[in-house]
Short mmCIF file of C-alpha atoms in Angstrom, two decimals:
data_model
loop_
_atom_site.label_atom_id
_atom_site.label_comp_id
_atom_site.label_asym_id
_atom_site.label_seq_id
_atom_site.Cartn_x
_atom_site.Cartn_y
_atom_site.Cartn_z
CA UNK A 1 58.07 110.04 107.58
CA UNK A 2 59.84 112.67 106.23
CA UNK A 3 62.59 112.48 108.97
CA UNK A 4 62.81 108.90 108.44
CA UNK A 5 63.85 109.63 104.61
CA UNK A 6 65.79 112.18 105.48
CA UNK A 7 68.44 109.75 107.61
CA UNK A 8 67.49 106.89 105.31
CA UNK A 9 69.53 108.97 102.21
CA UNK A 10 72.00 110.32 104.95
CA UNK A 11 73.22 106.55 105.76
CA UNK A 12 73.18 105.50 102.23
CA UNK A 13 75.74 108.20 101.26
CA UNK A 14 78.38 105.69 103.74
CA UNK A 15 76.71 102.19 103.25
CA UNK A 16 76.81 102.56 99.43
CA UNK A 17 80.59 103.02 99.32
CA UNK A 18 81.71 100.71 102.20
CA UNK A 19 78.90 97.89 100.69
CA UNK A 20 81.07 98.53 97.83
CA UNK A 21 84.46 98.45 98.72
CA UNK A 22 84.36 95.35 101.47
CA UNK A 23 81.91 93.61 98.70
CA UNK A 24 84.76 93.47 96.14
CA UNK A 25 87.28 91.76 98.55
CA UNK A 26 86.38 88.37 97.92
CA UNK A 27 87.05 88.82 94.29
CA UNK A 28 90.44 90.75 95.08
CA UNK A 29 91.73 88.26 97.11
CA UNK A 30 90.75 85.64 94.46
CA UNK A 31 92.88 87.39 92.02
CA UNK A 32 95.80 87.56 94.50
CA UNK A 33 95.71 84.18 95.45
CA UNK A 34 95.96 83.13 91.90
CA UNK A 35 99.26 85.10 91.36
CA UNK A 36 100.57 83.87 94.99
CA UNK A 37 100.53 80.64 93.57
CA UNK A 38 101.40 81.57 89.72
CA UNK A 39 104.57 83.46 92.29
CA UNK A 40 106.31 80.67 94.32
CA UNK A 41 108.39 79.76 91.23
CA UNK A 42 109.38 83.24 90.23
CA UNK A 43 111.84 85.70 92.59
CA UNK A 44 110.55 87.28 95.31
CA UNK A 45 111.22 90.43 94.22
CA UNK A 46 108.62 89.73 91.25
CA UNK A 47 106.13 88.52 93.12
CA UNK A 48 106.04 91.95 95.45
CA UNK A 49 106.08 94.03 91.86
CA UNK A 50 102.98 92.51 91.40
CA UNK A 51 101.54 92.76 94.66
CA UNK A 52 102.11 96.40 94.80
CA UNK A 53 100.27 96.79 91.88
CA UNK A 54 96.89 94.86 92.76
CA UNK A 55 97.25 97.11 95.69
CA UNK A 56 97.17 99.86 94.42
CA UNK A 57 94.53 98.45 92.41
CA UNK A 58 92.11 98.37 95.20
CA UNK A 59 93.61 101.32 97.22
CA UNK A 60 93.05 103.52 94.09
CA UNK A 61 89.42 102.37 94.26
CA UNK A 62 89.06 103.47 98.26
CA UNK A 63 90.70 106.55 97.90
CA UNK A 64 87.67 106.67 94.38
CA UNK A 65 84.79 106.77 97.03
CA UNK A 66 87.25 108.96 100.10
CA UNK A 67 88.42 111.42 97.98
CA UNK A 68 86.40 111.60 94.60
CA UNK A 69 82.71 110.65 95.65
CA UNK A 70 82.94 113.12 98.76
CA UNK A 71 84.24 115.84 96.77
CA UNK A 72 86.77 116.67 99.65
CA UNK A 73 89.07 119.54 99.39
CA UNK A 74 92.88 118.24 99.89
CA UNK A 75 95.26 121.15 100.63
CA UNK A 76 98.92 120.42 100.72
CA UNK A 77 101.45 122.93 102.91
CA UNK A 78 104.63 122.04 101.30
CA UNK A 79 106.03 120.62 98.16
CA UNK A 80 105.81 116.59 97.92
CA UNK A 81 108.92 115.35 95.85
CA UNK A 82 107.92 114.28 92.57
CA UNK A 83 109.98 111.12 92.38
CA UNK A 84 109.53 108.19 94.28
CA UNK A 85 110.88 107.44 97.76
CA UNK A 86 111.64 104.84 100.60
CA UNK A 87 110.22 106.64 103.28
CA UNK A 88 108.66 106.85 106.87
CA UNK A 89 105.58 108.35 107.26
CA UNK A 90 104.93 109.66 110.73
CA UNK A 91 101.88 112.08 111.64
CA UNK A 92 99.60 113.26 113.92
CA UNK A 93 96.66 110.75 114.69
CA UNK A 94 93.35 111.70 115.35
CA UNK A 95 90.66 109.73 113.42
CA UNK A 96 90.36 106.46 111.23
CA UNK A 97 90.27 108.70 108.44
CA UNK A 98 94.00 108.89 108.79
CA UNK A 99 94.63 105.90 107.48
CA UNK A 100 93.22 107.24 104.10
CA UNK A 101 95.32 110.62 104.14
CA UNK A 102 98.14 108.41 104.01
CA UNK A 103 97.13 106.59 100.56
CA UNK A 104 95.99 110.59 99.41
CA UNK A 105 99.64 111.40 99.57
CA UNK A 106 101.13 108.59 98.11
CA UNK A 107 98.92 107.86 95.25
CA UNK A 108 100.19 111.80 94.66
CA UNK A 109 104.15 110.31 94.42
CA UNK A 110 102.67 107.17 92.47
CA UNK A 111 103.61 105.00 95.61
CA UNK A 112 100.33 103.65 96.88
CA UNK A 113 101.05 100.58 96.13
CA UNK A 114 104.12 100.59 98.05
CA UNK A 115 102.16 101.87 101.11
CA UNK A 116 102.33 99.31 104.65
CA UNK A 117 101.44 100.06 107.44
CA UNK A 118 102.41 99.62 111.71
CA UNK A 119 99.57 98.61 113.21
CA UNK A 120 98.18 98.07 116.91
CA UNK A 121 97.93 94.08 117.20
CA UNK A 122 93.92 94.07 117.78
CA UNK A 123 94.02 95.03 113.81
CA UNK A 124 94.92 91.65 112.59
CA UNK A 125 91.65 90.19 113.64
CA UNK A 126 89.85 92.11 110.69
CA UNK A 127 88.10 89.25 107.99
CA UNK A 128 90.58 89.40 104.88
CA UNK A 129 92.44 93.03 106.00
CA UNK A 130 94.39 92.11 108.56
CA UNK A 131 96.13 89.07 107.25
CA UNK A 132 96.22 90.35 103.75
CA UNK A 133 97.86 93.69 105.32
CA UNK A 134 100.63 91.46 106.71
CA UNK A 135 101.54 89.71 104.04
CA UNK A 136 101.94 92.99 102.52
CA UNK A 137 104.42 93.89 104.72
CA UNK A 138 102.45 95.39 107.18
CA UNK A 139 103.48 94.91 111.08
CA UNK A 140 101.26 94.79 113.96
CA UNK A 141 102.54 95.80 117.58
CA UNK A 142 101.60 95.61 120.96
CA UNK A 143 102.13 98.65 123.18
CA UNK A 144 104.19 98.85 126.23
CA UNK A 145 106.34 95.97 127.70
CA UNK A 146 104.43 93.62 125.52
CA UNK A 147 105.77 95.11 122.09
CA UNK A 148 107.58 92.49 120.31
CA UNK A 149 111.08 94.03 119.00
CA UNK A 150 112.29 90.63 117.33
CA UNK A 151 109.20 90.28 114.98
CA UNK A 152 108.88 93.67 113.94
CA UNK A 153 112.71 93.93 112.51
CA UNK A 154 112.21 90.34 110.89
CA UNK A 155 108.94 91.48 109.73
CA UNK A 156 111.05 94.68 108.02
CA UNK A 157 114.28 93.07 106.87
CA UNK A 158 112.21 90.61 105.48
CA UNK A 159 110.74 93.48 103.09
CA UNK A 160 113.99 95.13 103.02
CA UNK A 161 116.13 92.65 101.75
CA UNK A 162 114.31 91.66 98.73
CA UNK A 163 114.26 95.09 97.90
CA UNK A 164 110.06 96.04 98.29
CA UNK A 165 109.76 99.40 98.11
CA UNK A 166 109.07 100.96 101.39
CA UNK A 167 106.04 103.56 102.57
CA UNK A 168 105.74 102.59 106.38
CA UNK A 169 103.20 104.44 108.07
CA UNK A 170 103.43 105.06 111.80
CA UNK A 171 101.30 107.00 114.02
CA UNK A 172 104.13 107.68 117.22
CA UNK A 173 100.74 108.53 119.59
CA UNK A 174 99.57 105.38 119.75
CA UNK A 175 96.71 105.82 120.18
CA UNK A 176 94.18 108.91 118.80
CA UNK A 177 93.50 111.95 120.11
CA UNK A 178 90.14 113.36 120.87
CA UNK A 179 89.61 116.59 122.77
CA UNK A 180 86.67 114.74 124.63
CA UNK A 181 88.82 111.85 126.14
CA UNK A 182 90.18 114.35 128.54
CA UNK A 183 91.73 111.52 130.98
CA UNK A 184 93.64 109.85 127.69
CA UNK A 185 95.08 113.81 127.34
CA UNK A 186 95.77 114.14 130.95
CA UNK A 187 97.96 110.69 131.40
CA UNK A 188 99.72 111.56 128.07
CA UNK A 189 100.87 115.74 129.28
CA UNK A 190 101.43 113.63 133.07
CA UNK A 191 103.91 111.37 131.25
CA UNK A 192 105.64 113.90 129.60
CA UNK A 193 106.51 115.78 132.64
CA UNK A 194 107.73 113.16 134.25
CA UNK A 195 110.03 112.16 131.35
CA UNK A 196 110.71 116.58 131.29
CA UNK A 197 109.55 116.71 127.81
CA UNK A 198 107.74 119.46 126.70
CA UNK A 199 103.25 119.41 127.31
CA UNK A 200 101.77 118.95 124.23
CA UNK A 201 98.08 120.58 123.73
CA UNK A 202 96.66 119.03 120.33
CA UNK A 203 98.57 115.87 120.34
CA UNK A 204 99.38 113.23 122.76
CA UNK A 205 103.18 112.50 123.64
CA UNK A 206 104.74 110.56 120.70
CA UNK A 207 106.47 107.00 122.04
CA UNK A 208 109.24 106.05 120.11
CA UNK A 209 109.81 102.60 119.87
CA UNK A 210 107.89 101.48 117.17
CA UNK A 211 109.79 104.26 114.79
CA UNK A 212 113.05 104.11 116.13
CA UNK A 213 113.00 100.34 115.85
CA UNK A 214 111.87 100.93 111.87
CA UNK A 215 114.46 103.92 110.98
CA UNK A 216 117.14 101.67 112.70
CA UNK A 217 116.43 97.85 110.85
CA UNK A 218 115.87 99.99 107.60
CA UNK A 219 118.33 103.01 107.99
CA UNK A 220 120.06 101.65 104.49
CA UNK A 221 117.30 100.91 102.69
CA UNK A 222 115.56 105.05 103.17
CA UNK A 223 115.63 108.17 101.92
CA UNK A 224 113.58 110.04 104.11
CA UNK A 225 111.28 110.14 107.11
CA UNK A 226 107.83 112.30 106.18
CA UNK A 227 106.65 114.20 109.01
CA UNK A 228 102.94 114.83 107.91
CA UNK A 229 100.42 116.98 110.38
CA UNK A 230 96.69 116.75 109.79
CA UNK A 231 93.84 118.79 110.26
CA UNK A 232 90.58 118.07 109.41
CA UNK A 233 88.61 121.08 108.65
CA UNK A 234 84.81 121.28 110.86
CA UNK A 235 86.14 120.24 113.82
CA UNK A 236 86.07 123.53 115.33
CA UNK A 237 82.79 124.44 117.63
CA UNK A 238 81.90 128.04 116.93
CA UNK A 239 82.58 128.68 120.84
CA UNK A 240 86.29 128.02 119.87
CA UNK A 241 86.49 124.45 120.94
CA UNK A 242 87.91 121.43 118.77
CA UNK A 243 85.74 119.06 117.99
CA UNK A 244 87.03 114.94 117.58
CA UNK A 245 87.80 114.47 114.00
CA UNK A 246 85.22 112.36 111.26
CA UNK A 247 85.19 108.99 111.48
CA UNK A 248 85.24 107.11 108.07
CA UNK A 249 81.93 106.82 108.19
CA UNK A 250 81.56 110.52 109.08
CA UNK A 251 84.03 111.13 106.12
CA UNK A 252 81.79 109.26 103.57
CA UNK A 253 78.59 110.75 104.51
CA UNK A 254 80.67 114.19 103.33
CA UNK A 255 80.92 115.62 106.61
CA UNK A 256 84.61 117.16 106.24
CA UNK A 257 84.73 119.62 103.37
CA UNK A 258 88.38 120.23 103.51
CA UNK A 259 91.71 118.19 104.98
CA UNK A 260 94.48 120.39 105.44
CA UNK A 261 98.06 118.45 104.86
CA UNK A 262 101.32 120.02 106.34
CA UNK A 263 104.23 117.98 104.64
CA UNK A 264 107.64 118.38 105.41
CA UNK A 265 110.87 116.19 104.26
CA UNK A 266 113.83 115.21 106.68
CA UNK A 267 116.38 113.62 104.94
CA UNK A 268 117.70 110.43 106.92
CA UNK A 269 120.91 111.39 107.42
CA UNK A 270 119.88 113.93 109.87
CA UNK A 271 117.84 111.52 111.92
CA UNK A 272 119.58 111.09 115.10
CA UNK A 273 120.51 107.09 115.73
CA UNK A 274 120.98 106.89 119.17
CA UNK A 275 117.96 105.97 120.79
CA UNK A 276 118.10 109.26 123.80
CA UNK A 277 118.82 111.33 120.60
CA UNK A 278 115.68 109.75 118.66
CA UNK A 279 113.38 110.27 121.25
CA UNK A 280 114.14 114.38 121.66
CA UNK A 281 114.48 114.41 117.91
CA UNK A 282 111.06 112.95 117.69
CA UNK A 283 109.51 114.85 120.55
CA UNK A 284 110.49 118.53 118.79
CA UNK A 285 108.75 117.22 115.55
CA UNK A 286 105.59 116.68 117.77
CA UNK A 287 106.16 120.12 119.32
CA UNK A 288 105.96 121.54 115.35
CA UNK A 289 103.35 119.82 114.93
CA UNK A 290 101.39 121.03 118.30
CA UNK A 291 102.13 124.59 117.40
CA UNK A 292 101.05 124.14 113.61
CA UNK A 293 97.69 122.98 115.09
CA UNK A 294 97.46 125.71 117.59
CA UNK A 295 97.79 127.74 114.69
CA UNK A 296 95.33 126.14 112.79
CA UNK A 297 92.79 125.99 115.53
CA UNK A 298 93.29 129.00 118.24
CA UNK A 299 94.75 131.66 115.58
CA UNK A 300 92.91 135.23 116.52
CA UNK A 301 93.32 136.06 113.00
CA UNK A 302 89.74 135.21 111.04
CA UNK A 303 91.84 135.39 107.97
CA UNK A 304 94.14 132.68 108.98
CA UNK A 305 91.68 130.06 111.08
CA UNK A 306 91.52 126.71 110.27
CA UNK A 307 94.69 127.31 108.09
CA UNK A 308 98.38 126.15 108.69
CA UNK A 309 101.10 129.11 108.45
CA UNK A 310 102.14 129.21 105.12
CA UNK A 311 100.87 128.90 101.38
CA UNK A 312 98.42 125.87 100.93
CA UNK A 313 97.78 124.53 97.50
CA UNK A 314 94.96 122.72 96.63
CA UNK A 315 95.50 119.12 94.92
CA UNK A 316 92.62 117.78 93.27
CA UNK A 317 93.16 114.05 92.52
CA UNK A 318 91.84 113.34 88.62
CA UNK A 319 89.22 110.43 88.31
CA UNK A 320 91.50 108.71 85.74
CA UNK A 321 94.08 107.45 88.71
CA UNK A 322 90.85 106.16 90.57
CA UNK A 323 87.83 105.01 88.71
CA UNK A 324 89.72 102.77 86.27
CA UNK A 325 90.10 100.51 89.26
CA UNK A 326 86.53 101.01 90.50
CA UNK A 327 85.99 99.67 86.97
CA UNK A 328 88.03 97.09 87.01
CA UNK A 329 87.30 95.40 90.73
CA UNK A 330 83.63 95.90 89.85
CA UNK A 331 84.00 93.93 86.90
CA UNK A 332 85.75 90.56 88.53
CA UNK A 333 83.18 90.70 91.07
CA UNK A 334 79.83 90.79 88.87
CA UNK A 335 80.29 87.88 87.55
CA UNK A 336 80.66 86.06 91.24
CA UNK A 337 77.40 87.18 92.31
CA UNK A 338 75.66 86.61 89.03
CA UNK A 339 75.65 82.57 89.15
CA UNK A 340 75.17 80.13 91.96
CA UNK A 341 78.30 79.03 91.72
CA UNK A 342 80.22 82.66 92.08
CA UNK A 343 78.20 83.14 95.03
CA UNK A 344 79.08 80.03 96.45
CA UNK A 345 82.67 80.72 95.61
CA UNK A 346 82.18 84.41 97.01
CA UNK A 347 80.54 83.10 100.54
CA UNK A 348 83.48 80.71 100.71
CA UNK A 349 86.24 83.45 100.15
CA UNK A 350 85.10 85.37 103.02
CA UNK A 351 84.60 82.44 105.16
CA UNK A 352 87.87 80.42 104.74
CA UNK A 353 89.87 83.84 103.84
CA UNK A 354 89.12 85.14 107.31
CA UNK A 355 90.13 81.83 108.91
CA UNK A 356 92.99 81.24 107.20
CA UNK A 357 94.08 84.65 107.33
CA UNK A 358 93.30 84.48 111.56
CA UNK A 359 95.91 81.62 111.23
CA UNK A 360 98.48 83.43 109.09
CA UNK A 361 98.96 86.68 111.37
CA UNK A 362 99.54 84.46 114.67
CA UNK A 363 101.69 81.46 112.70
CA UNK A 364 103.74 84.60 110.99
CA UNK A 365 103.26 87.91 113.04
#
């Protein structure tokens, strides 16, 4: 019995924040589809401004129950610019938690709402996230010969030329890495032999379509590419071995005490354009990055395990740029569930938003 209560209070630390945050959806999208329509008359640039900012509505409120509620310890190796950017975001991908780093840093530049994402095309089947991520400028890929070049650029210009502010996040792996999936690892250090690139031990091979095809269609619309390396601190066995990283779920449920953030800034203009360039440019990134987390996990130094090389600051995110928004997407959906009607209304949202939105991302990939 006691054991029983014992993992009955474990899973409610994750099903009390994710009942949360997917159970004020309906009553997000509600308020977006009101200003979609309020929108068609006004410019498009307009109707984005306010996008971004119910956005970073609910974002603020996810990164409330990632960041806050789990009382994780964000520490940042390298200085994030204090004014606001168009950027590329490219880093190391390991976990679904990654996904959330991503809104950490930007909600630290006041840019979360700006944040979209490149994601792999089984994504856009999610009920109201996957649709609602495209129309937010997301883009969803395929991998290999199947990867649709034409859609992606229209996807971007699209963005681009009405002048959205841009916080593209790409993972160049592909796919994630987990020191357990030993065959994944193997095919990925195989492929870059073959191509003579250098092996890579903590990450897989980066593949460069996907970013070269963004930092091309928006070259005049950037500032700066982000190369961001992750490490999530607990993942190393006390026999020395890495260990995959959390999960979300794992992540609420407080499992990872401390994410470690290496952050460095290239400036655009010395981004290589030609595509042979690109892809050597991008592979010595992944080869800092692979050395940063040999570092961080192999050091023989005790004083300098689970660190990256350098100083690392500590950035504790105040519950004035979150809970407000906890506050205020808790309110619009309280009175849904409180009447027949709302609930009726709520059931409805989730049922025609996820079929509408199944038809939106394969009308308009």
């Amino acid at each position: 019995m006691l054991l029983s209560l014992v993992v009955h209070t474990y899973s409610l630390r994750y099903w009390l924040p994710a009942t949360i945050m997917l159970g004020t959806a309906p009553a997000y999208l509600l308020s977006w589809g009101a200003w979609r329509l309020l929108s068609t008359v006004l410019p498009t640039r307009v109707y984005h401004k306010l996008d971004d900012r119910l956005y970073c509505i609910y974002q603020s409120m996810v990164l409330f129950f990632f960041e806050n509620y789990t009382g994780v310890e964000v520490v940042i190796y390298g200085d994030i610019p204090k004014n606001k950017e168009n950027v590329i975001y490219l880093s190391n991908h390991q976990c679904t938690a990654d996904w959330i780093i991503a809104d950490m840093l930007a909600i630290r530049q006041s840019a979360l709402g700006h944040v979209r994402y490149v994601l792999k095309d089984g994504l856009k089947w999610l009920p109201l996230y996957g649709w609602y991520f495209s129309q937010h400028g997301g883009t969803y890929v395929k991998r290999s010969a199947k990867f649709n070049e034409k859609a992606m650029k229209k996807k971007l210009l699209t963005q681009t030329q009405c002048g959205a502010p841009m916080y593209l996040v790409i993972f160049p792996e592909g796919t994630r890495y987990n020191p357990e999936l030993k065959n994944v690892i193997a095919d990925s250090q195989a492929f870059a032999s073959k191509e003579g690139l250098a092996i890579l031990r903590h990450t897989l091979t980066p593949r460069m379509k996907a970013s070269h095809i963004a930092l091309e269609t928006m070259r005049g619309h950037l500032d700066a590419v982000y190369d961001i390396t992750v490490a999530y601190e607990g993942t190393l066995k006390t026999a020395g071995q890495r260990k995959p990283a959390p999960s979300m779920p794992e992540f609420l449920c407080k499992e990872c005490p401390r994410v470690h953030i290496h952050f460095d800034r290239v400036d655009i203009k010395e981004i290589p354009p030609e595509p042979v360039f690109f892809r050597r440019w991008l592979h010595e990134r992944f080869e800092i990055k692979d050395r940063l987390l040999t570092d961080f996990y192999e050091s023989e130094d005790a004083d300098k395990i689970c660190k990256f090389p350098g100083e690392g600051k500590p950035s504790p995110l105040n519950l004035s740029k979150t809970l407000p928004s906890v506050v205020i997407l808790g309110g619009l959906t309280l009175p849904l569930l409180l009447t027949e009607n709302g609930r009726k209304l709520y059931v409805r949202t989730w049922v025609y938003g996820t079929l509408l939105g199944w038809l939106w991302v394969n009308v308009f990939p």
